[in-house]
């Protein structure tokens, strides 16, 4: 009987530990996916390791990054990416919209739909933005740059104003393609964004 009781207690403890695990889905493009890098050097593995070194040992970060994806693509696969067990969402999208010159109004509508769907699930969101170059003209840049802070405020999301902050002006932190950060660049991004993700995790705990 003692062995049976001990086994039941161990099973309950394991179940409780599993229930306490946090699942953060990172929905993004090649910057999230880790294009051109060994798996361990990508954004998601580095972020998860950073979180665990900084007190969030129970957090798993799910890589829902797809190279080449636009905001429309992210929206189309959102429900599948979240599945049934997501506790929080990181959104890093818009770079491929920029590369294709997509109307910022369309990008904004897609991001807004993502935030609305996440809100319907009760998921806290960290929205990570980008800054548009000036080659599309000042009106395009103004509209693109404004959509991230405005949507974050409207939907109560945490805001990371620029995913590439800290690396965009240091070419030693880029891969040879000039588009994607190298492993050292990803480390810089993770060190900067990590505290925001910890805040996101804390929101998820409070909501849970």
mmCIF file of C-alpha atoms in Angstrom:
data_model
loop_
_atom_site.group_PDB
_atom_site.id
_atom_site.type_symbol
_atom_site.label_atom_id
_atom_site.label_comp_id
_atom_site.label_asym_id
_atom_site.label_seq_id
_atom_site.Cartn_x
_atom_site.Cartn_y
_atom_site.Cartn_z
ATOM 1 C CA UNK A 1 0.000 0.000 0.000
ATOM 2 C CA UNK A 2 2.858 2.330 0.856
ATOM 3 C CA UNK A 3 4.351 1.715 -2.581
ATOM 4 C CA UNK A 4 1.000 2.388 -4.221
ATOM 5 C CA UNK A 5 0.558 5.614 -2.278
ATOM 6 C CA UNK A 6 4.059 6.724 -3.154
ATOM 7 C CA UNK A 7 3.401 5.990 -6.813
ATOM 8 C CA UNK A 8 0.170 7.981 -6.769
ATOM 9 C CA UNK A 9 1.880 10.927 -5.119
ATOM 10 C CA UNK A 10 4.677 10.848 -7.687
ATOM 11 C CA UNK A 11 2.165 10.732 -10.528
ATOM 12 C CA UNK A 12 0.267 13.667 -9.037
ATOM 13 C CA UNK A 13 3.482 15.634 -8.698
ATOM 14 C CA UNK A 14 4.386 14.955 -12.316
ATOM 15 C CA UNK A 15 0.908 15.961 -13.446
ATOM 16 C CA UNK A 16 1.146 19.171 -11.463
ATOM 17 C CA UNK A 17 4.531 19.964 -12.969
ATOM 18 C CA UNK A 18 3.223 19.342 -16.469
ATOM 19 C CA UNK A 19 0.200 21.531 -15.808
ATOM 20 C CA UNK A 20 2.464 24.359 -14.638
ATOM 21 C CA UNK A 21 4.516 24.407 -17.838
ATOM 22 C CA UNK A 22 4.136 27.535 -19.959
ATOM 23 C CA UNK A 23 3.936 27.405 -23.750
ATOM 24 C CA UNK A 24 4.849 30.596 -25.608
ATOM 25 C CA UNK A 25 4.249 30.486 -29.352
ATOM 26 C CA UNK A 26 6.555 32.653 -31.482
ATOM 27 C CA UNK A 27 4.684 33.455 -34.705
ATOM 28 C CA UNK A 28 6.977 35.009 -37.279
ATOM 29 C CA UNK A 29 8.995 34.852 -40.458
ATOM 30 C CA UNK A 30 12.613 33.886 -41.145
ATOM 31 C CA UNK A 31 13.863 36.056 -38.271
ATOM 32 C CA UNK A 32 11.882 33.872 -35.881
ATOM 33 C CA UNK A 33 12.510 30.655 -37.763
ATOM 34 C CA UNK A 34 16.294 31.025 -37.619
ATOM 35 C CA UNK A 35 17.070 31.145 -41.329
ATOM 36 C CA UNK A 36 20.684 30.306 -42.201
ATOM 37 C CA UNK A 37 21.660 29.269 -38.679
ATOM 38 C CA UNK A 38 22.311 25.944 -36.953
ATOM 39 C CA UNK A 39 19.155 24.992 -35.031
ATOM 40 C CA UNK A 40 20.608 25.806 -31.618
ATOM 41 C CA UNK A 41 21.613 29.314 -32.705
ATOM 42 C CA UNK A 42 18.194 30.482 -33.879
ATOM 43 C CA UNK A 43 15.987 32.986 -32.099
ATOM 44 C CA UNK A 44 13.632 30.490 -30.455
ATOM 45 C CA UNK A 45 16.277 28.134 -28.954
ATOM 46 C CA UNK A 46 18.368 31.081 -27.760
ATOM 47 C CA UNK A 47 15.320 32.773 -26.238
ATOM 48 C CA UNK A 48 14.187 29.627 -24.449
ATOM 49 C CA UNK A 49 17.689 29.116 -23.040
ATOM 50 C CA UNK A 50 17.800 32.759 -21.912
ATOM 51 C CA UNK A 51 14.436 32.440 -20.166
ATOM 52 C CA UNK A 52 15.532 29.321 -18.323
ATOM 53 C CA UNK A 53 18.727 31.033 -17.188
ATOM 54 C CA UNK A 54 16.660 33.910 -15.901
ATOM 55 C CA UNK A 55 14.145 32.139 -13.713
ATOM 56 C CA UNK A 56 11.586 30.852 -16.222
ATOM 57 C CA UNK A 57 12.644 27.203 -16.202
ATOM 58 C CA UNK A 58 9.132 25.987 -16.983
ATOM 59 C CA UNK A 59 8.730 27.944 -20.239
ATOM 60 C CA UNK A 60 8.819 26.287 -23.651
ATOM 61 C CA UNK A 61 9.028 28.561 -26.687
ATOM 62 C CA UNK A 62 7.414 27.062 -29.786
ATOM 63 C CA UNK A 63 8.964 27.968 -33.131
ATOM 64 C CA UNK A 64 6.104 29.035 -35.398
ATOM 65 C CA UNK A 65 8.370 30.972 -37.735
ATOM 66 C CA UNK A 66 8.149 30.368 -41.490
ATOM 67 C CA UNK A 67 10.752 31.848 -43.803
ATOM 68 C CA UNK A 68 9.220 34.174 -46.365
ATOM 69 C CA UNK A 69 5.954 34.551 -44.494
ATOM 70 C CA UNK A 70 3.976 37.787 -44.616
ATOM 71 C CA UNK A 71 1.432 39.101 -42.142
ATOM 72 C CA UNK A 72 -1.246 37.445 -44.302
ATOM 73 C CA UNK A 73 0.540 34.109 -44.039
ATOM 74 C CA UNK A 74 0.881 34.457 -40.286
ATOM 75 C CA UNK A 75 -2.809 35.164 -39.955
ATOM 76 C CA UNK A 76 -3.718 32.196 -42.164
ATOM 77 C CA UNK A 77 -1.847 29.728 -39.955
ATOM 78 C CA UNK A 78 -2.476 31.335 -36.572
ATOM 79 C CA UNK A 79 -5.068 28.867 -35.292
ATOM 80 C CA UNK A 80 -2.970 25.885 -36.339
ATOM 81 C CA UNK A 81 0.134 27.393 -34.732
ATOM 82 C CA UNK A 82 -1.613 28.048 -31.426
ATOM 83 C CA UNK A 83 -3.155 24.609 -31.222
ATOM 84 C CA UNK A 84 -4.890 23.871 -27.921
ATOM 85 C CA UNK A 85 -2.141 24.615 -25.428
ATOM 86 C CA UNK A 86 -0.697 28.102 -25.982
ATOM 87 C CA UNK A 87 -0.347 30.390 -22.959
ATOM 88 C CA UNK A 88 1.105 33.460 -24.704
ATOM 89 C CA UNK A 89 2.010 34.707 -28.174
ATOM 90 C CA UNK A 90 4.951 36.568 -29.670
ATOM 91 C CA UNK A 91 4.210 38.148 -33.065
ATOM 92 C CA UNK A 92 7.163 39.055 -35.312
ATOM 93 C CA UNK A 93 5.839 39.749 -38.795
ATOM 94 C CA UNK A 94 6.034 42.484 -41.415
ATOM 95 C CA UNK A 95 9.524 42.189 -42.872
ATOM 96 C CA UNK A 96 8.358 40.355 -45.977
ATOM 97 C CA UNK A 97 5.491 42.798 -46.373
ATOM 98 C CA UNK A 98 8.192 45.481 -46.554
ATOM 99 C CA UNK A 99 10.267 43.548 -49.070
ATOM 100 C CA UNK A 100 7.206 43.168 -51.301
ATOM 101 C CA UNK A 101 6.001 46.750 -50.853
ATOM 102 C CA UNK A 102 2.613 45.583 -49.554
ATOM 103 C CA UNK A 103 0.237 48.381 -48.604
ATOM 104 C CA UNK A 104 0.668 49.073 -44.859
ATOM 105 C CA UNK A 105 -3.116 49.172 -44.532
ATOM 106 C CA UNK A 106 -3.259 45.496 -45.539
ATOM 107 C CA UNK A 107 -0.411 44.587 -43.167
ATOM 108 C CA UNK A 108 -2.132 46.449 -40.366
ATOM 109 C CA UNK A 109 -5.424 44.646 -40.989
ATOM 110 C CA UNK A 110 -3.675 41.275 -40.808
ATOM 111 C CA UNK A 111 -1.844 42.117 -37.580
ATOM 112 C CA UNK A 112 -5.056 43.449 -36.090
ATOM 113 C CA UNK A 113 -6.844 40.202 -36.925
ATOM 114 C CA UNK A 114 -4.044 38.228 -35.241
ATOM 115 C CA UNK A 115 -4.319 40.359 -32.101
ATOM 116 C CA UNK A 116 -8.102 40.061 -32.096
ATOM 117 C CA UNK A 117 -7.989 36.273 -32.400
ATOM 118 C CA UNK A 118 -5.366 36.028 -29.658
ATOM 119 C CA UNK A 119 -7.530 38.233 -27.456
ATOM 120 C CA UNK A 120 -10.502 35.967 -28.033
ATOM 121 C CA UNK A 121 -8.405 33.124 -26.634
ATOM 122 C CA UNK A 122 -7.331 35.242 -23.667
ATOM 123 C CA UNK A 123 -3.670 35.139 -24.715
ATOM 124 C CA UNK A 124 -1.276 37.928 -23.778
ATOM 125 C CA UNK A 125 0.728 39.111 -26.785
ATOM 126 C CA UNK A 126 4.137 40.649 -27.378
ATOM 127 C CA UNK A 127 4.071 42.494 -30.701
ATOM 128 C CA UNK A 128 7.521 43.037 -32.214
ATOM 129 C CA UNK A 129 7.791 45.683 -34.891
ATOM 130 C CA UNK A 130 10.145 46.824 -37.627
ATOM 131 C CA UNK A 131 11.051 50.170 -39.117
ATOM 132 C CA UNK A 132 10.379 50.749 -42.803
ATOM 133 C CA UNK A 133 13.177 52.118 -45.000
ATOM 134 C CA UNK A 134 12.620 55.407 -46.734
ATOM 135 C CA UNK A 135 12.640 54.075 -50.290
ATOM 136 C CA UNK A 136 8.849 53.678 -50.426
ATOM 137 C CA UNK A 137 8.349 57.332 -49.527
ATOM 138 C CA UNK A 138 7.474 59.161 -46.308
ATOM 139 C CA UNK A 139 3.772 58.276 -46.316
ATOM 140 C CA UNK A 140 4.501 54.549 -46.533
ATOM 141 C CA UNK A 141 7.129 54.743 -43.807
ATOM 142 C CA UNK A 142 4.879 56.759 -41.524
ATOM 143 C CA UNK A 143 1.965 54.327 -41.916
ATOM 144 C CA UNK A 144 4.110 51.204 -41.532
ATOM 145 C CA UNK A 145 6.069 52.415 -38.520
ATOM 146 C CA UNK A 146 2.927 53.616 -36.740
ATOM 147 C CA UNK A 147 0.929 50.404 -36.996
ATOM 148 C CA UNK A 148 2.899 48.493 -34.352
ATOM 149 C CA UNK A 149 2.641 50.977 -31.445
ATOM 150 C CA UNK A 150 -0.925 51.902 -32.342
ATOM 151 C CA UNK A 151 -2.117 48.292 -32.478
ATOM 152 C CA UNK A 152 -0.252 47.383 -29.300
ATOM 153 C CA UNK A 153 -1.957 50.226 -27.463
ATOM 154 C CA UNK A 154 -5.373 49.428 -28.900
ATOM 155 C CA UNK A 155 -5.226 45.732 -28.014
ATOM 156 C CA UNK A 156 -3.227 45.937 -24.786
ATOM 157 C CA UNK A 157 -0.234 44.063 -26.197
ATOM 158 C CA UNK A 158 3.326 44.440 -24.998
ATOM 159 C CA UNK A 159 5.403 46.276 -27.594
ATOM 160 C CA UNK A 160 8.909 45.664 -28.853
ATOM 161 C CA UNK A 161 9.277 48.648 -31.210
ATOM 162 C CA UNK A 162 11.946 47.104 -33.450
ATOM 163 C CA UNK A 163 12.962 43.447 -33.517
ATOM 164 C CA UNK A 164 16.314 44.357 -35.079
ATOM 165 C CA UNK A 165 17.203 47.100 -32.611
ATOM 166 C CA UNK A 166 20.797 46.697 -31.518
ATOM 167 C CA UNK A 167 21.926 44.808 -34.616
ATOM 168 C CA UNK A 168 20.720 46.772 -37.634
ATOM 169 C CA UNK A 169 23.643 49.216 -37.631
ATOM 170 C CA UNK A 170 26.393 46.678 -36.880
ATOM 171 C CA UNK A 171 27.201 44.672 -39.975
ATOM 172 C CA UNK A 172 29.386 42.257 -37.991
ATOM 173 C CA UNK A 173 26.136 40.881 -36.553
ATOM 174 C CA UNK A 174 24.668 39.937 -39.944
ATOM 175 C CA UNK A 175 24.902 36.921 -42.172
ATOM 176 C CA UNK A 176 26.436 37.371 -45.610
ATOM 177 C CA UNK A 177 23.005 37.916 -47.172
ATOM 178 C CA UNK A 178 22.714 41.226 -45.332
ATOM 179 C CA UNK A 179 19.127 40.400 -44.322
ATOM 180 C CA UNK A 180 19.371 37.970 -41.416
ATOM 181 C CA UNK A 181 21.315 38.283 -38.148
ATOM 182 C CA UNK A 182 24.051 35.775 -37.440
ATOM 183 C CA UNK A 183 24.213 33.809 -34.187
ATOM 184 C CA UNK A 184 25.879 36.696 -32.360
ATOM 185 C CA UNK A 185 23.246 39.076 -33.678
ATOM 186 C CA UNK A 186 20.472 36.791 -32.442
ATOM 187 C CA UNK A 187 22.128 36.776 -29.015
ATOM 188 C CA UNK A 188 21.982 40.582 -28.964
ATOM 189 C CA UNK A 189 18.286 40.480 -29.898
ATOM 190 C CA UNK A 190 17.508 37.872 -27.239
ATOM 191 C CA UNK A 191 19.330 39.798 -24.508
ATOM 192 C CA UNK A 192 17.268 42.873 -25.376
ATOM 193 C CA UNK A 193 13.876 41.242 -25.858
ATOM 194 C CA UNK A 194 14.228 38.658 -23.074
ATOM 195 C CA UNK A 195 12.955 40.926 -20.259
ATOM 196 C CA UNK A 196 9.857 41.725 -22.321
ATOM 197 C CA UNK A 197 9.195 38.012 -22.793
ATOM 198 C CA UNK A 198 9.560 37.503 -19.030
ATOM 199 C CA UNK A 199 6.904 40.193 -18.610
ATOM 200 C CA UNK A 200 4.737 38.360 -21.140
ATOM 201 C CA UNK A 201 5.145 35.116 -19.195
ATOM 202 C CA UNK A 202 4.196 36.871 -15.959
ATOM 203 C CA UNK A 203 1.041 38.188 -17.617
ATOM 204 C CA UNK A 204 0.184 34.651 -18.725
ATOM 205 C CA UNK A 205 0.666 33.367 -15.174
ATOM 206 C CA UNK A 206 -1.598 36.055 -13.767
ATOM 207 C CA UNK A 207 -4.256 35.395 -16.414
ATOM 208 C CA UNK A 208 -4.024 31.652 -15.769
#
